[in-house]
Tab-separated table of C-alpha atoms in Angstrom:
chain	number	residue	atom	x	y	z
E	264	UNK	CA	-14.915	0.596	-8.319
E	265	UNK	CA	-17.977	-0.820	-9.307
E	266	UNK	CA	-21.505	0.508	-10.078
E	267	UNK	CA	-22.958	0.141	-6.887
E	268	UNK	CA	-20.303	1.732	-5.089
E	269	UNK	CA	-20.246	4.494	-7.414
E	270	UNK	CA	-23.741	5.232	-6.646
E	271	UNK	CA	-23.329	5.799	-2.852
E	272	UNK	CA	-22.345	8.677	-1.371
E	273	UNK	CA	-19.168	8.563	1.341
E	274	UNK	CA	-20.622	8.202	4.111
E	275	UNK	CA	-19.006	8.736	8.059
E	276	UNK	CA	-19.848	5.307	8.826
E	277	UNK	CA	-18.137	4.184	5.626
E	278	UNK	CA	-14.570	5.950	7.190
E	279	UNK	CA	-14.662	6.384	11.063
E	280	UNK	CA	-16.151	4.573	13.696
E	281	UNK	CA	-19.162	5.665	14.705
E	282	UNK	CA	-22.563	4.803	15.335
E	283	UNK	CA	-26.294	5.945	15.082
E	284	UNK	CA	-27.575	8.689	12.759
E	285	UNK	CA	-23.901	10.100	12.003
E	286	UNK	CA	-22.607	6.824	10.988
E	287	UNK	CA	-25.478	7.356	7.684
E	288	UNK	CA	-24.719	10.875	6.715
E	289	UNK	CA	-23.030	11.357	3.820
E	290	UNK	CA	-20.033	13.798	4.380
E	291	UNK	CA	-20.532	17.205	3.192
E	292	UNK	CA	-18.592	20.148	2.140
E	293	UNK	CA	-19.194	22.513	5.334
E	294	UNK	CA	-18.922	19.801	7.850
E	295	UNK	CA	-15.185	19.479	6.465
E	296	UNK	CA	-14.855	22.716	6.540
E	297	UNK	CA	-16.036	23.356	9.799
E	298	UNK	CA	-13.478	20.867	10.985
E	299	UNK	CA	-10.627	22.562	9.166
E	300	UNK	CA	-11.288	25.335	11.150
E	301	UNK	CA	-11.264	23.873	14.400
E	302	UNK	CA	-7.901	22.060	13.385
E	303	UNK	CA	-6.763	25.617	12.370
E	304	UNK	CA	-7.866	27.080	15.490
E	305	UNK	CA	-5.691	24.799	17.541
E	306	UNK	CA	-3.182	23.680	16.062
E	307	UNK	CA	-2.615	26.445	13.621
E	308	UNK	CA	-2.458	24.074	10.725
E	309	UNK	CA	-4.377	21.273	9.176
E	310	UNK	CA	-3.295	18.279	10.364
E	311	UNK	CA	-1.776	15.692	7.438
E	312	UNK	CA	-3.701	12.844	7.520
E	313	UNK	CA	-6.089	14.075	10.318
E	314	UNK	CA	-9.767	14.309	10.574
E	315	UNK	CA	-9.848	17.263	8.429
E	316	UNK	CA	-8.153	16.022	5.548
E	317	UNK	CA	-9.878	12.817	5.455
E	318	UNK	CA	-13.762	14.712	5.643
E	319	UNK	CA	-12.435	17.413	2.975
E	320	UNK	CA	-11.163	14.499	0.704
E	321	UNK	CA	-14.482	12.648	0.936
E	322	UNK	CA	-16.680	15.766	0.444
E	323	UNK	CA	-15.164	16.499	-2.633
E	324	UNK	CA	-15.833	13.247	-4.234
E	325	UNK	CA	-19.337	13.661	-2.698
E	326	UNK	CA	-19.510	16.692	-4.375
E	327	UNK	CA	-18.304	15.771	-8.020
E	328	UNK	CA	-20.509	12.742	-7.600
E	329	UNK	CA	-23.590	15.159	-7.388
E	330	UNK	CA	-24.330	13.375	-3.666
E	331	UNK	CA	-24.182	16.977	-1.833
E	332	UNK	CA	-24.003	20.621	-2.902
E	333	UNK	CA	-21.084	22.797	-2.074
E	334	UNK	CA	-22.714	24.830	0.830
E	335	UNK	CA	-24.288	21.496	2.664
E	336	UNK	CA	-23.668	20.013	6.001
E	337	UNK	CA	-24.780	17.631	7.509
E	338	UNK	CA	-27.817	17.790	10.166
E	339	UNK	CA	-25.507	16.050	12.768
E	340	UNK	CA	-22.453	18.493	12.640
E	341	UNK	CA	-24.592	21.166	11.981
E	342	UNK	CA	-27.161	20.914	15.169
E	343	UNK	CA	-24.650	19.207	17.186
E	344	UNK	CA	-21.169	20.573	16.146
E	345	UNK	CA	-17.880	19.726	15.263
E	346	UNK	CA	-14.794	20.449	17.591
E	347	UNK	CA	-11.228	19.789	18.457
E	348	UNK	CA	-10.360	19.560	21.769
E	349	UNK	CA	-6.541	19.210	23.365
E	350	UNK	CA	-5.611	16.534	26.370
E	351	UNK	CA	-2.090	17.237	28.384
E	352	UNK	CA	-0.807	14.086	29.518
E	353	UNK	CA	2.409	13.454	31.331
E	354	UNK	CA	5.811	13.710	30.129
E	355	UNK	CA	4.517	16.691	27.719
E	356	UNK	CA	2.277	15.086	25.791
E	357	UNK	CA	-0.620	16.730	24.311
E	358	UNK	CA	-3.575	14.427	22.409
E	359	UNK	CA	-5.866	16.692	20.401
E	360	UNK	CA	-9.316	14.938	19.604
E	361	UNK	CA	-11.705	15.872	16.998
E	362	UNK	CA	-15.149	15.178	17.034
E	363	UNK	CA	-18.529	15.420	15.016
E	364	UNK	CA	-21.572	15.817	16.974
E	365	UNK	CA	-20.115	14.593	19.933
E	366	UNK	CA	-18.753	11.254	18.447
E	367	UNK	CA	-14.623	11.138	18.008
E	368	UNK	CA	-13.223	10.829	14.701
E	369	UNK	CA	-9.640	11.296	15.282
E	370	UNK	CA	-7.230	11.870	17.945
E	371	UNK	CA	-3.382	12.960	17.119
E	372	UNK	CA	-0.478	14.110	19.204
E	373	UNK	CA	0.314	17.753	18.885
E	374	UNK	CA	2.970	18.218	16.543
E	375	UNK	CA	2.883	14.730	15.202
E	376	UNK	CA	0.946	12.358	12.970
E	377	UNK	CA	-2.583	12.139	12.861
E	378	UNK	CA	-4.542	8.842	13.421
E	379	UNK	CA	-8.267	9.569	12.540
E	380	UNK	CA	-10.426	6.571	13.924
E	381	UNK	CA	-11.008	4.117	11.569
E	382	UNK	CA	-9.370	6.244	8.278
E	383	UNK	CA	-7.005	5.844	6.182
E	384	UNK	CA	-4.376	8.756	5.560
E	385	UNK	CA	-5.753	11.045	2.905
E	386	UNK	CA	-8.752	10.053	2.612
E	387	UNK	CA	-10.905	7.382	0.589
E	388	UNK	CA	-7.666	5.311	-0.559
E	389	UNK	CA	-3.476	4.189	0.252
E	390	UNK	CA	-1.879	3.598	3.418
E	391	UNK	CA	-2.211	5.166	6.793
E	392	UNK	CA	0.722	7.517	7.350
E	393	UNK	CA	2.078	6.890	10.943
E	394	UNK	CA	5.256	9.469	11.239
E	395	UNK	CA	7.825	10.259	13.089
E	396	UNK	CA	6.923	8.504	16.589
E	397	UNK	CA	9.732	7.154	18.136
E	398	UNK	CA	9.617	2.817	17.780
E	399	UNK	CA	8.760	1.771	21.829
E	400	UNK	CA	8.216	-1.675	22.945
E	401	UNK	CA	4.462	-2.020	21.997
E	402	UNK	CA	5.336	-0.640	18.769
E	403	UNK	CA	7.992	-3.488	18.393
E	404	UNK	CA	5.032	-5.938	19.750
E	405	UNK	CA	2.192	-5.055	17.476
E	406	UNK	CA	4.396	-5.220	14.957
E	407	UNK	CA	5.471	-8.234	15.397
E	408	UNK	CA	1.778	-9.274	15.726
E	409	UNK	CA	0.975	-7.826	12.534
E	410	UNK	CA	4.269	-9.690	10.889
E	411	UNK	CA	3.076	-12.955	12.086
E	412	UNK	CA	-0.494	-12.328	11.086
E	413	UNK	CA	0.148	-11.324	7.372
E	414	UNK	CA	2.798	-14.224	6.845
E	415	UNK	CA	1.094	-17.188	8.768
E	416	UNK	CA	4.550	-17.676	9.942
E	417	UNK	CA	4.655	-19.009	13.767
E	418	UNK	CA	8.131	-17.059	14.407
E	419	UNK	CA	9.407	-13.741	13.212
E	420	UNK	CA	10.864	-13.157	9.614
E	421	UNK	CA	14.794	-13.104	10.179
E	422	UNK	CA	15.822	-9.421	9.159
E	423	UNK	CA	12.297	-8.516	8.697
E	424	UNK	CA	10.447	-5.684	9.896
E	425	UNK	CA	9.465	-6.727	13.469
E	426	UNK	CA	12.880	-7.702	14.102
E	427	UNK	CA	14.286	-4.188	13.042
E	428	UNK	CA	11.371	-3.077	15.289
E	429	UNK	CA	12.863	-5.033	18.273
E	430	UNK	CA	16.818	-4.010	17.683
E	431	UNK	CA	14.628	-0.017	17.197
E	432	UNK	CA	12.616	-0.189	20.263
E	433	UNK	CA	15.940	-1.662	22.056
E	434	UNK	CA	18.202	0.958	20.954
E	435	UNK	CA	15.588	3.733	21.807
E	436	UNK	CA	15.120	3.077	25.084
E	437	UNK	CA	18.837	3.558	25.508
E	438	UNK	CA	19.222	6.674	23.695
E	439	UNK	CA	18.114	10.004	25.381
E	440	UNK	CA	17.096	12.278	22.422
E	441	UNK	CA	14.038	12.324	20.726
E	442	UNK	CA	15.753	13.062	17.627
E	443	UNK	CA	18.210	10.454	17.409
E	444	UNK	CA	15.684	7.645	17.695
E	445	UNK	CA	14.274	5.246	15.028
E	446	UNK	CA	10.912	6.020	13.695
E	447	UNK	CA	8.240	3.676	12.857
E	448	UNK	CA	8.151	5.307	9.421
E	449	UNK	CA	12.233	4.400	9.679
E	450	UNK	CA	10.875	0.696	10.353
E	451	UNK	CA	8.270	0.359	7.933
E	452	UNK	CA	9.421	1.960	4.841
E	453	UNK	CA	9.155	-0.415	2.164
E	454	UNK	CA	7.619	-3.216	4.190
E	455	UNK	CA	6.078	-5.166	1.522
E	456	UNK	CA	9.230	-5.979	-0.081
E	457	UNK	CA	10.712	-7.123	3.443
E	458	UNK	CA	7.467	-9.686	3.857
E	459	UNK	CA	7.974	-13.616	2.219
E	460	UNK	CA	4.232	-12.904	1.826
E	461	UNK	CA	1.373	-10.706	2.615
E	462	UNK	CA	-2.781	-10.626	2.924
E	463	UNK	CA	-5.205	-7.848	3.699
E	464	UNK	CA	-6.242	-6.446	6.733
E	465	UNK	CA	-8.865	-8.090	8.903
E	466	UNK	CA	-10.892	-6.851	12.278
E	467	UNK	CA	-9.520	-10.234	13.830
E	468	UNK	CA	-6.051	-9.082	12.584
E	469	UNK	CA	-6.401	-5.340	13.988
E	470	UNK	CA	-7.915	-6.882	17.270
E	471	UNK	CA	-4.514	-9.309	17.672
E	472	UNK	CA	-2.819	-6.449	16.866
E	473	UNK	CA	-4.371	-3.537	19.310
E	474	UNK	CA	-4.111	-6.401	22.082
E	475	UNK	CA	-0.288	-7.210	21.319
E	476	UNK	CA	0.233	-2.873	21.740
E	477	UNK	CA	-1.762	-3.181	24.978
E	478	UNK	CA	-0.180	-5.702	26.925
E	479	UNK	CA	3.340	-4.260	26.457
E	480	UNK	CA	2.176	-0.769	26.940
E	481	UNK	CA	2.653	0.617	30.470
E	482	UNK	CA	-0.832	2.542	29.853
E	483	UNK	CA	-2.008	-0.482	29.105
E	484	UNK	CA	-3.572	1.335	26.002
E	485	UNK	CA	-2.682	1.968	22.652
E	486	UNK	CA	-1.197	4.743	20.818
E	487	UNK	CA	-3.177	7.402	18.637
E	488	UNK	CA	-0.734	7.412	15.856
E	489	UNK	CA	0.630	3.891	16.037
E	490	UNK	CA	0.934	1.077	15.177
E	491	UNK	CA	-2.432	-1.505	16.216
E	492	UNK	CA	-4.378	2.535	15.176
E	493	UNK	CA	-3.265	1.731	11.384
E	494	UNK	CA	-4.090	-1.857	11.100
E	495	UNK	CA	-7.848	-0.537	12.136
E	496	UNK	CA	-7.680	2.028	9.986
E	497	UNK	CA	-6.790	-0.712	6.664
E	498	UNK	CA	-9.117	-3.298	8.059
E	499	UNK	CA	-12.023	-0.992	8.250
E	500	UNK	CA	-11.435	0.292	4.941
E	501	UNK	CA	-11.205	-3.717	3.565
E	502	UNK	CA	-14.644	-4.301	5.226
E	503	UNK	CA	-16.234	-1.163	3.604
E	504	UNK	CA	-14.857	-2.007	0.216
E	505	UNK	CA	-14.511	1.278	-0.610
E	506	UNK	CA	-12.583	0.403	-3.643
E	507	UNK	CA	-11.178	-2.366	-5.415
E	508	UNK	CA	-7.570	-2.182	-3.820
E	509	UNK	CA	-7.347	-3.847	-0.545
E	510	UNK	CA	-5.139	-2.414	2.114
E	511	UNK	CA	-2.557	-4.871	3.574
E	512	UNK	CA	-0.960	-5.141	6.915
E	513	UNK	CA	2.068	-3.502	5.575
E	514	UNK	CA	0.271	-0.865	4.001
E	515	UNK	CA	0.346	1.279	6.912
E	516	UNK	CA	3.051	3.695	5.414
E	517	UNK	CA	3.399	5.472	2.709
């Protein structure tokens, strides 16, 4: 990391996307805290690799830095708040949301993986940790997106990831239970070494991707924990240069 980066505090805008005065703040100590407890509250648990995690891994680096004290929060999530809210959606599918001072910063499906906007899972560094959600055909097509992106290649890689994603999303839709299906995580693992070659993350690449997810989605939107969520989540990081690693397109599991 070099010496200017060292000398600037985490800041929201630096991991989620948001704008205006909470974009600037630096994260601090209660405002993680003050999201752990909404996670807590209802879900029971902190979320792996939700908002939570990410703001509590951030404020301690703050903190050791000397950039804020272990009682401070931030003016933003302390005049405006910081909340988790739940969504119901049909088939039985519940979205929880979390927020600071009104602005999201990560939305995750009750008992799955978390997808904070814009964040990579953990915290400041590594992959973004999709799950357990079942591979459907937008999954298969964002994939693919992202395959053809980080390769150059015109056409698919032969036994490569988005044509395991294909024969996953394929065989899912024919099989009735839930546990039974491939996983993206089943798909991904070890993507790197199934890629002829790789590059980071881009916002052009995460924008090819989210639109890929979109157009074979029967929402017509994309998924919280999937796939064209990830590729944000690595491209943003790239662009803030948070450290000297850059996070590839297959880099979205770990």
């Amino acid at each position: 990391m070099s010496q200017q980066q060292q000398q600037q505090a985490i800041r929201y805008g630096d991991l989620f996307e948001v704008q205006g005065e909470l974009a600037e703040k630096a994260v601090a100590p209660r405002d993680a805290a003050m999201m752990q407890t909404a996670e807590n509250t209802l879900t029971g648990h902190t979320q792996k690799g939700g908002a939570a995690a990410v703001m509590q891994s951030a404020a301690a680096k703050n903190e050791r830095a000397g950039f804020v004290c272990h009682g401070d929060a931030s003016e933003v999530a302390d005049d405006l708040g910081v909340s988790a809210t739940e969504t119901d959606f049909p088939a039985g599918r519940t979205v929880i949301t979390e927020s600071v001072g009104g602005q999201v910063v990560g939305k995750f499906d009750q008992g799955g993986s978390a997808a904070a906007t814009g964040v990579p899972g953990g915290g400041c560094g590594g992959g973004v940790t999709i799950g357990k959600k079942p591979v459907e055909r937008s999954d298969a097509a964002a994939i693919q997106a992202a395959e053809v992106r980080a390769t150059s290649r015109t056409t698919i890689v032969p036994g490569g990831i988005a044509a395991a994603a294909q024969s996953a999303a394929t065989f899912n839709a024919r099989t009735t239970k839930d546990e039974e299906k491939t996983t993206l995580a089943d798909v991904l693992s070890n993507a790197k070494a199934k890629l002829p070659a790789d590059r980071p993350a881009t916002r052009k690449d995460a924008e090819g991707v989210a639109g890929a997810e979109m157009r074979n989605d029967p929402f017509l939107t994309t998924h919280p924990t999937g796939v064209a969520a990830s590729v944000a989540a690595a491209a943003r990081l790239n662009q803030q240069a948070l450290n000297n690693n850059n996070n590839n397109i297959d880099d979205i599991v770990q």
